[in-house]
PDB file of C-alpha atoms in Angstrom:
ATOM      1  CA  MET H   1       1.311  -6.203   0.951  1.00 79.00           C
ATOM      2  CA  ASP H   2       0.948  -9.095  -1.445  1.00 91.00           C
ATOM      3  CA  ASP H   3       4.150 -10.616  -2.731  1.00 91.00           C
ATOM      4  CA  LEU H   4       5.730  -9.207  -5.872  1.00 92.00           C
ATOM      5  CA  ILE H   5       6.164 -11.975  -8.429  1.00 91.00           C
ATOM      6  CA  ILE H   6       8.454 -11.485 -11.430  1.00 90.00           C
ATOM      7  CA  GLY H   7       9.028 -14.574 -13.548  1.00 86.00           C
ATOM      8  CA  SER H   8       9.648 -17.380 -11.087  1.00 87.00           C
ATOM      9  CA  GLN H   9      10.916 -15.014  -8.394  1.00 88.00           C
ATOM     10  CA  LYS H  10       8.881 -13.894  -5.386  1.00 92.00           C
ATOM     11  CA  PHE H  11       9.623 -10.877  -3.187  1.00 93.00           C
ATOM     12  CA  SER H  12       7.859  -9.462  -0.141  1.00 94.00           C
ATOM     13  CA  SER H  13       9.382  -6.007  -0.751  1.00 95.00           C
ATOM     14  CA  ARG H  14       8.320  -3.884  -3.726  1.00 96.00           C
ATOM     15  CA  LEU H  15      11.328  -1.586  -3.466  1.00 97.00           C
ATOM     16  CA  ILE H  16      14.397  -2.397  -5.571  1.00 96.00           C
ATOM     17  CA  ILE H  17      17.567  -0.483  -4.801  1.00 93.00           C
ATOM     18  CA  GLY H  18      20.535   0.336  -7.009  1.00 89.00           C
ATOM     19  CA  THR H  19      24.020   0.532  -5.548  1.00 85.00           C
ATOM     20  CA  GLY H  20      25.508   3.375  -7.573  1.00 81.00           C
ATOM     21  CA  GLY H  21      26.505   6.615  -5.863  1.00 80.00           C
ATOM     22  CA  ALA H  22      26.926   5.449  -2.276  1.00 81.00           C
ATOM     23  CA  ALA H  23      29.714   7.221  -0.418  1.00 83.00           C
ATOM     24  CA  ASN H  24      31.074   3.965   0.955  1.00 87.00           C
ATOM     25  CA  LEU H  25      30.028   0.404   1.767  1.00 90.00           C
ATOM     26  CA  ASP H  26      29.033   1.222   5.350  1.00 90.00           C
ATOM     27  CA  VAL H  27      26.573   3.879   4.155  1.00 91.00           C
ATOM     28  CA  LEU H  28      25.263   1.508   1.494  1.00 91.00           C
ATOM     29  CA  GLU H  29      24.748  -1.304   3.991  1.00 94.00           C
ATOM     30  CA  ARG H  30      22.744   0.846   6.391  1.00 94.00           C
ATOM     31  CA  ALA H  31      20.605   2.151   3.519  1.00 95.00           C
ATOM     32  CA  LEU H  32      19.937  -1.318   2.135  1.00 96.00           C
ATOM     33  CA  VAL H  33      18.897  -2.633   5.538  1.00 96.00           C
ATOM     34  CA  ALA H  34      16.631   0.374   6.153  1.00 96.00           C
ATOM     35  CA  SER H  35      14.991  -0.022   2.730  1.00 95.00           C
ATOM     36  CA  GLY H  36      13.949  -3.622   3.375  1.00 95.00           C
ATOM     37  CA  THR H  37      14.846  -4.458  -0.213  1.00 96.00           C
ATOM     38  CA  GLU H  38      15.260  -8.045  -1.285  1.00 95.00           C
ATOM     39  CA  LEU H  39      16.558  -7.311  -4.783  1.00 95.00           C
ATOM     40  CA  THR H  40      19.404  -4.974  -5.663  1.00 93.00           C
ATOM     41  CA  THR H  41      20.855  -4.117  -9.028  1.00 91.00           C
ATOM     42  CA  VAL H  42      24.558  -3.757  -9.777  1.00 88.00           C
ATOM     43  CA  ALA H  43      26.190  -2.457 -12.960  1.00 86.00           C
ATOM     44  CA  MET H  44      28.318  -5.359 -14.136  1.00 81.00           C
ATOM     45  CA  ARG H  45      30.651  -3.125 -16.081  1.00 72.00           C
ATOM     46  CA  ARG H  46      31.587  -1.468 -12.797  1.00 64.00           C
ATOM     47  CA  ALA H  47      31.685  -4.481 -10.510  1.00 63.00           C
ATOM     48  CA  ASP H  48      34.534  -6.925 -10.246  1.00 55.00           C
ATOM     49  CA  ALA H  49      32.394 -10.036 -10.434  1.00 48.00           C
ATOM     50  CA  GLU H  50      35.221 -12.529 -10.694  1.00 42.00           C
ATOM     51  CA  GLY H  51      37.217 -11.136  -7.840  1.00 45.00           C
ATOM     52  CA  GLY H  52      34.199 -10.401  -5.714  1.00 49.00           C
ATOM     53  CA  SER H  53      33.840  -6.649  -5.279  1.00 64.00           C
ATOM     54  CA  GLY H  54      32.890  -5.252  -1.909  1.00 87.00           C
ATOM     55  CA  VAL H  55      29.361  -4.596  -3.139  1.00 86.00           C
ATOM     56  CA  LEU H  56      28.814  -8.179  -4.245  1.00 88.00           C
ATOM     57  CA  GLU H  57      30.162  -9.530  -0.978  1.00 88.00           C
ATOM     58  CA  LEU H  58      27.925  -7.126   0.937  1.00 90.00           C
ATOM     59  CA  LEU H  59      24.815  -8.304  -0.902  1.00 91.00           C
ATOM     60  CA  ARG H  60      25.678 -11.931  -0.274  1.00 90.00           C
ATOM     61  CA  ARG H  61      26.184 -11.241   3.431  1.00 92.00           C
ATOM     62  CA  LEU H  62      22.849  -9.425   3.710  1.00 94.00           C
ATOM     63  CA  GLY H  63      21.038 -12.152   1.796  1.00 93.00           C
ATOM     64  CA  ILE H  64      19.865  -9.716  -0.890  1.00 94.00           C
ATOM     65  CA  GLN H  65      19.320 -11.163  -4.338  1.00 93.00           C
ATOM     66  CA  LEU H  66      21.505  -9.669  -7.049  1.00 93.00           C
ATOM     67  CA  LEU H  67      20.048  -8.255 -10.260  1.00 94.00           C
ATOM     68  CA  PRO H  68      22.957  -7.658 -12.667  1.00 94.00           C
ATOM     69  CA  ASN H  69      22.423  -4.804 -15.095  1.00 93.00           C
ATOM     70  CA  THR H  70      23.967  -3.848 -18.407  1.00 94.00           C
ATOM     71  CA  ALA H  71      24.351  -0.131 -17.716  1.00 91.00           C
ATOM     72  CA  GLY H  72      26.975   1.450 -19.919  1.00 89.00           C
ATOM     73  CA  CYS H  73      26.155  -0.682 -22.953  1.00 93.00           C
ATOM     74  CA  ARG H  74      25.399   1.190 -26.169  1.00 94.00           C
ATOM     75  CA  THR H  75      24.405  -1.679 -28.463  1.00 96.00           C
ATOM     76  CA  ALA H  76      22.394  -4.882 -28.265  1.00 96.00           C
ATOM     77  CA  ALA H  77      25.542  -6.922 -28.844  1.00 96.00           C
ATOM     78  CA  GLU H  78      27.289  -5.298 -25.871  1.00 95.00           C
ATOM     79  CA  ALA H  79      24.288  -5.851 -23.625  1.00 96.00           C
ATOM     80  CA  VAL H  80      23.935  -9.508 -24.577  1.00 96.00           C
ATOM     81  CA  LEU H  81      27.643 -10.156 -23.991  1.00 95.00           C
ATOM     82  CA  THR H  82      27.546  -8.379 -20.619  1.00 94.00           C
ATOM     83  CA  ALA H  83      24.521 -10.402 -19.531  1.00 95.00           C
ATOM     84  CA  GLN H  84      26.157 -13.660 -20.578  1.00 95.00           C
ATOM     85  CA  LEU H  85      29.334 -12.820 -18.649  1.00 92.00           C
ATOM     86  CA  ALA H  86      27.252 -11.928 -15.590  1.00 91.00           C
ATOM     87  CA  ARG H  87      25.381 -15.233 -15.792  1.00 94.00           C
ATOM     88  CA  GLU H  88      28.629 -17.155 -15.985  1.00 91.00           C
ATOM     89  CA  ALA H  89      30.224 -15.245 -13.108  1.00 88.00           C
ATOM     90  CA  LEU H  90      27.222 -14.988 -10.783  1.00 88.00           C
ATOM     91  CA  ASP H  91      25.139 -18.024 -11.701  1.00 89.00           C
ATOM     92  CA  THR H  92      21.918 -16.079 -12.276  1.00 92.00           C
ATOM     93  CA  ASP H  93      19.587 -15.804 -15.247  1.00 94.00           C
ATOM     94  CA  LEU H  94      18.201 -12.492 -14.005  1.00 95.00           C
ATOM     95  CA  VAL H  95      19.285  -9.397 -15.902  1.00 96.00           C
ATOM     96  CA  LYS H  96      18.208  -5.791 -15.943  1.00 96.00           C
ATOM     97  CA  LEU H  97      18.587  -4.763 -19.548  1.00 97.00           C
ATOM     98  CA  GLU H  98      19.875  -1.228 -20.115  1.00 96.00           C
ATOM     99  CA  VAL H  99      21.055   0.058 -23.484  1.00 96.00           C
ATOM    100  CA  HIS H 100      21.728   3.784 -23.379  1.00 94.00           C
ATOM    101  CA  ALA H 101      21.489   5.874 -26.529  1.00 91.00           C
ATOM    102  CA  ASP H 102      24.097   8.401 -25.379  1.00 91.00           C
ATOM    103  CA  ASP H 103      25.954   9.545 -22.291  1.00 89.00           C
ATOM    104  CA  ARG H 104      24.267  12.950 -22.064  1.00 91.00           C
ATOM    105  CA  THR H 105      20.669  11.827 -21.554  1.00 92.00           C
ATOM    106  CA  LEU H 106      21.216   8.155 -20.630  1.00 92.00           C
ATOM    107  CA  LEU H 107      17.859   7.509 -22.284  1.00 94.00           C
ATOM    108  CA  PRO H 108      17.184   3.953 -23.478  1.00 95.00           C
ATOM    109  CA  ASP H 109      17.859   3.224 -27.141  1.00 96.00           C
ATOM    110  CA  PRO H 110      14.532   1.673 -28.196  1.00 95.00           C
ATOM    111  CA  VAL H 111      15.830  -0.203 -31.249  1.00 96.00           C
ATOM    112  CA  GLU H 112      18.845  -1.738 -29.514  1.00 96.00           C
ATOM    113  CA  THR H 113      16.850  -2.461 -26.345  1.00 97.00           C
ATOM    114  CA  LEU H 114      14.183  -4.433 -28.210  1.00 97.00           C
ATOM    115  CA  GLU H 115      16.769  -6.397 -30.181  1.00 97.00           C
ATOM    116  CA  ALA H 116      18.722  -7.220 -27.015  1.00 97.00           C
ATOM    117  CA  ALA H 117      15.533  -8.257 -25.200  1.00 97.00           C
ATOM    118  CA  GLU H 118      14.575 -10.694 -27.949  1.00 97.00           C
ATOM    119  CA  ARG H 119      18.054 -12.250 -27.935  1.00 97.00           C
ATOM    120  CA  LEU H 120      18.285 -12.515 -24.140  1.00 97.00           C
ATOM    121  CA  VAL H 121      14.826 -14.050 -23.759  1.00 97.00           C
ATOM    122  CA  GLY H 122      15.740 -16.541 -26.491  1.00 97.00           C
ATOM    123  CA  ASP H 123      18.883 -17.389 -24.501  1.00 96.00           C
ATOM    124  CA  GLY H 124      16.867 -18.198 -21.371  1.00 96.00           C
ATOM    125  CA  PHE H 125      17.299 -14.996 -19.373  1.00 96.00           C
ATOM    126  CA  THR H 126      14.648 -13.479 -17.116  1.00 96.00           C
ATOM    127  CA  VAL H 127      14.731  -9.959 -18.497  1.00 97.00           C
ATOM    128  CA  PHE H 128      13.808  -6.766 -16.642  1.00 97.00           C
ATOM    129  CA  ALA H 129      13.772  -4.206 -19.454  1.00 97.00           C
ATOM    130  CA  TYR H 130      14.543  -0.547 -18.762  1.00 97.00           C
ATOM    131  CA  THR H 131      12.597   1.527 -21.259  1.00 96.00           C
ATOM    132  CA  ASN H 132      11.231   4.959 -22.077  1.00 95.00           C
ATOM    133  CA  ASP H 133       7.763   5.889 -20.839  1.00 95.00           C
ATOM    134  CA  ASP H 134       6.476   4.796 -24.252  1.00 96.00           C
ATOM    135  CA  PRO H 135       3.382   2.555 -24.034  1.00 97.00           C
ATOM    136  CA  VAL H 136       4.012   1.116 -27.499  1.00 97.00           C
ATOM    137  CA  LEU H 137       7.588   0.092 -26.789  1.00 96.00           C
ATOM    138  CA  ALA H 138       6.650  -1.273 -23.367  1.00 97.00           C
ATOM    139  CA  LEU H 139       4.086  -3.537 -25.011  1.00 96.00           C
ATOM    140  CA  ARG H 140       6.618  -4.666 -27.627  1.00 97.00           C
ATOM    141  CA  LEU H 141       9.065  -5.602 -24.870  1.00 97.00           C
ATOM    142  CA  GLU H 142       6.395  -7.590 -23.075  1.00 97.00           C
ATOM    143  CA  GLU H 143       5.499  -9.376 -26.311  1.00 97.00           C
ATOM    144  CA  ALA H 144       9.201 -10.178 -26.740  1.00 97.00           C
ATOM    145  CA  GLY H 145       9.001 -12.117 -23.491  1.00 97.00           C
ATOM    146  CA  CYS H 146      10.389  -9.711 -20.903  1.00 97.00           C
ATOM    147  CA  ALA H 147       9.420 -10.654 -17.350  1.00 96.00           C
ATOM    148  CA  ALA H 148       9.035  -7.010 -16.313  1.00 97.00           C
ATOM    149  CA  VAL H 149       9.030  -3.654 -18.060  1.00 97.00           C
ATOM    150  CA  MET H 150      10.682  -0.712 -16.349  1.00 97.00           C
ATOM    151  CA  PRO H 151       9.613   2.669 -17.708  1.00 97.00           C
ATOM    152  CA  LEU H 152      11.521   5.704 -16.537  1.00 96.00           C
ATOM    153  CA  GLY H 153       9.876   8.477 -14.581  1.00 95.00           C
ATOM    154  CA  ALA H 154      12.558  10.914 -15.758  1.00 94.00           C
ATOM    155  CA  PRO H 155      16.156  10.570 -16.990  1.00 94.00           C
ATOM    156  CA  ILE H 156      18.539   8.699 -14.691  1.00 92.00           C
ATOM    157  CA  GLY H 157      19.880  10.706 -11.787  1.00 90.00           C
ATOM    158  CA  THR H 158      17.777  13.814 -12.421  1.00 93.00           C
ATOM    159  CA  GLY H 159      15.430  13.442  -9.461  1.00 92.00           C
ATOM    160  CA  LEU H 160      12.706  15.148 -11.500  1.00 94.00           C
ATOM    161  CA  GLY H 161       9.999  12.718 -10.461  1.00 94.00           C
ATOM    162  CA  ILE H 162       7.432  11.264 -12.854  1.00 96.00           C
ATOM    163  CA  ARG H 163       7.258  13.650 -15.815  1.00 95.00           C
ATOM    164  CA  ASN H 164       4.430  11.912 -17.661  1.00 96.00           C
ATOM    165  CA  PRO H 165       2.108  10.143 -15.233  1.00 97.00           C
ATOM    166  CA  HIS H 166      -0.490   9.460 -17.911  1.00 97.00           C
ATOM    167  CA  ASN H 167       1.963   7.439 -19.987  1.00 97.00           C
ATOM    168  CA  ILE H 168       2.798   5.351 -16.936  1.00 97.00           C
ATOM    169  CA  GLU H 169      -0.918   4.726 -16.450  1.00 96.00           C
ATOM    170  CA  LEU H 170      -1.237   3.678 -20.094  1.00 96.00           C
ATOM    171  CA  ILE H 171       1.648   1.223 -19.726  1.00 97.00           C
ATOM    172  CA  VAL H 172       0.139  -0.250 -16.556  1.00 97.00           C
ATOM    173  CA  ALA H 173      -3.330  -0.535 -18.103  1.00 96.00           C
ATOM    174  CA  ARG H 174      -2.124  -2.795 -20.929  1.00 94.00           C
ATOM    175  CA  ALA H 175       0.606  -4.727 -19.133  1.00 96.00           C
ATOM    176  CA  SER H 176       0.243  -8.341 -18.100  1.00 96.00           C
ATOM    177  CA  VAL H 177       3.719  -8.394 -16.555  1.00 96.00           C
ATOM    178  CA  PRO H 178       4.879  -6.296 -13.592  1.00 97.00           C
ATOM    179  CA  VAL H 179       5.619  -2.637 -14.340  1.00 97.00           C
ATOM    180  CA  VAL H 180       8.532  -1.292 -12.286  1.00 98.00           C
ATOM    181  CA  LEU H 181       9.012   2.474 -12.243  1.00 97.00           C
ATOM    182  CA  ASP H 182      12.707   3.021 -12.803  1.00 94.00           C
ATOM    183  CA  ALA H 183      14.746   6.244 -12.756  1.00 92.00           C
ATOM    184  CA  GLY H 184      13.894   9.841 -11.975  1.00 92.00           C
ATOM    185  CA  ILE H 185      12.624   9.325  -8.431  1.00 94.00           C
ATOM    186  CA  GLY H 186      13.678  12.319  -6.318  1.00 94.00           C
ATOM    187  CA  THR H 187      11.859  11.936  -3.054  1.00 95.00           C
ATOM    188  CA  ALA H 188       9.378   9.722  -1.249  1.00 96.00           C
ATOM    189  CA  SER H 189       6.241  11.282  -2.741  1.00 96.00           C
ATOM    190  CA  ASP H 190       7.470  10.291  -6.231  1.00 97.00           C
ATOM    191  CA  ALA H 191       7.648   6.657  -5.146  1.00 97.00           C
ATOM    192  CA  THR H 192       4.170   6.858  -3.658  1.00 97.00           C
ATOM    193  CA  LEU H 193       2.801   8.316  -6.907  1.00 97.00           C
ATOM    194  CA  ALA H 194       4.355   5.510  -8.930  1.00 97.00           C
ATOM    195  CA  MET H 195       2.557   2.935  -6.815  1.00 97.00           C
ATOM    196  CA  GLU H 196      -0.700   4.901  -6.892  1.00 97.00           C
ATOM    197  CA  LEU H 197      -0.480   4.887 -10.699  1.00 96.00           C
ATOM    198  CA  GLY H 198      -0.502   1.107 -10.538  1.00 96.00           C
ATOM    199  CA  CYS H 199       3.154   0.195 -10.789  1.00 97.00           C
ATOM    200  CA  SER H 200       4.077  -3.116  -9.188  1.00 97.00           C
ATOM    201  CA  ALA H 201       7.340  -1.853  -7.737  1.00 97.00           C
ATOM    202  CA  VAL H 202       9.857   1.001  -7.763  1.00 97.00           C
ATOM    203  CA  LEU H 203      13.578   0.899  -8.513  1.00 97.00           C
ATOM    204  CA  LEU H 204      15.718   3.804  -7.348  1.00 95.00           C
ATOM    205  CA  SER H 205      19.291   4.541  -6.436  1.00 92.00           C
ATOM    206  CA  THR H 206      20.431   8.163  -6.512  1.00 92.00           C
ATOM    207  CA  ALA H 207      17.510   9.403  -4.426  1.00 94.00           C
ATOM    208  CA  VAL H 208      18.820   7.287  -1.560  1.00 94.00           C
ATOM    209  CA  THR H 209      22.572   7.014  -2.056  1.00 91.00           C
ATOM    210  CA  ARG H 210      23.036  10.751  -2.629  1.00 92.00           C
ATOM    211  CA  ALA H 211      20.548  11.968  -0.041  1.00 94.00           C
ATOM    212  CA  THR H 212      21.930  13.912   2.907  1.00 94.00           C
ATOM    213  CA  ASP H 213      20.951  10.986   5.131  1.00 95.00           C
ATOM    214  CA  PRO H 214      20.774   7.862   2.923  1.00 95.00           C
ATOM    215  CA  GLU H 215      19.595   5.577   5.731  1.00 95.00           C
ATOM    216  CA  ARG H 216      16.684   7.842   6.635  1.00 96.00           C
ATOM    217  CA  MET H 217      15.730   8.361   2.980  1.00 96.00           C
ATOM    218  CA  ALA H 218      15.804   4.596   2.403  1.00 96.00           C
ATOM    219  CA  SER H 219      13.391   4.167   5.293  1.00 97.00           C
ATOM    220  CA  ALA H 220      11.175   6.914   3.828  1.00 97.00           C
ATOM    221  CA  MET H 221      11.153   5.209   0.419  1.00 97.00           C
ATOM    222  CA  ARG H 222      10.169   1.922   2.024  1.00 97.00           C
ATOM    223  CA  SER H 223       7.198   3.557   3.725  1.00 97.00           C
ATOM    224  CA  ALA H 224       6.309   5.504   0.570  1.00 97.00           C
ATOM    225  CA  VAL H 225       6.123   2.393  -1.594  1.00 97.00           C
ATOM    226  CA  GLU H 226       3.990   0.621   0.992  1.00 96.00           C
ATOM    227  CA  ALA H 227       1.688   3.653   1.337  1.00 97.00           C
ATOM    228  CA  GLY H 228       1.234   3.975  -2.431  1.00 97.00           C
ATOM    229  CA  TYR H 229       0.484   0.287  -2.780  1.00 97.00           C
ATOM    230  CA  LEU H 230      -2.135   0.424  -0.020  1.00 96.00           C
ATOM    231  CA  ALA H 231      -3.706   3.616  -1.410  1.00 96.00           C
ATOM    232  CA  ARG H 232      -3.961   2.115  -4.910  1.00 95.00           C
ATOM    233  CA  GLY H 233      -5.729  -0.907  -3.474  1.00 94.00           C
ATOM    234  CA  ALA H 234      -8.019   1.219  -1.307  1.00 95.00           C
ATOM    235  CA  GLY H 235      -9.195   3.350  -4.250  1.00 92.00           C
ATOM    236  CA  ARG H 236      -9.035   7.134  -4.190  1.00 90.00           C
ATOM    237  CA  VAL H 237     -12.140   9.304  -4.167  1.00 90.00           C
ATOM    238  CA  PRO H 238     -13.235  10.846  -7.496  1.00 89.00           C
ATOM    239  CA  GLN H 239     -11.695  14.237  -8.241  1.00 89.00           C
ATOM    240  CA  ARG H 240     -14.340  17.001  -8.453  1.00 91.00           C
ATOM    241  CA  PHE H 241     -14.268  20.555  -9.807  1.00 93.00           C
ATOM    242  CA  TRP H 242     -16.565  21.962  -7.086  1.00 93.00           C
ATOM    243  CA  ALA H 243     -16.476  21.525  -3.373  1.00 91.00           C
ATOM    244  CA  GLN H 244     -18.645  18.860  -1.820  1.00 87.00           C
ATOM    245  CA  ALA H 245     -19.392  18.709   1.901  1.00 87.00           C
ATOM    246  CA  SER H 246     -18.227  15.496   3.512  1.00 85.00           C
ATOM    247  CA  SER H 247     -21.528  15.384   5.441  1.00 83.00           C
ATOM    248  CA  PRO H 248     -24.648  16.212   3.330  1.00 74.00           C
ATOM    249  CA  PRO H 249     -26.877  19.021   4.768  1.00 72.00           C
ATOM    250  CA  ARG H 250     -30.100  17.938   6.487  1.00 72.00           C
TER     251      ARG H 250
END
């Protein structure tokens, strides 16, 4: 695969893993290694950045780049403050912007997300913006200067897969920054579909950390992302209503 380039960062893996939901650090470590990920996101409101939580130490030991996220924030002001604290504690300008509208759906708040994105970009952050599968909002976030837009496939933790593939295609078709499918992935075929739709990468967490065998599922996701990327590049055959013999009759 070609390298994934987001802002000034370059990655050989197109699979980004979240750390939430792992049973323990040993399980998480084996899953991260099996996934081949080079970028992992951590919710800063749940990690003890100053003291060095076990997760942060694990990522440093494995040489995996940290992508702090603002999960749990409900307003732009909270997200900006969380990102600034993460930058000070971890010495990184990368941030995955998440502003949730409520705790029941965990859907992104579009108004607060756009405001936070504009402020963070203005403050020098490289912003990965978690958003709805809304092509209009995704374009607005790109115009605000986000380095990547991250439309959801389905609400966080549902495992429902990609509920609106056409919207993801619309976002990809107009984007000039990487599109990372984020949230809703349930199994490997969902990750493959995301890549076949033209996404540049996939971010997932629950599908791996809460699988019966997280290490094996992480390996499956790695293969799925690679397969989808290759299939997208190879070009699928046209879909037809009627059957067509693979070898024409003589």
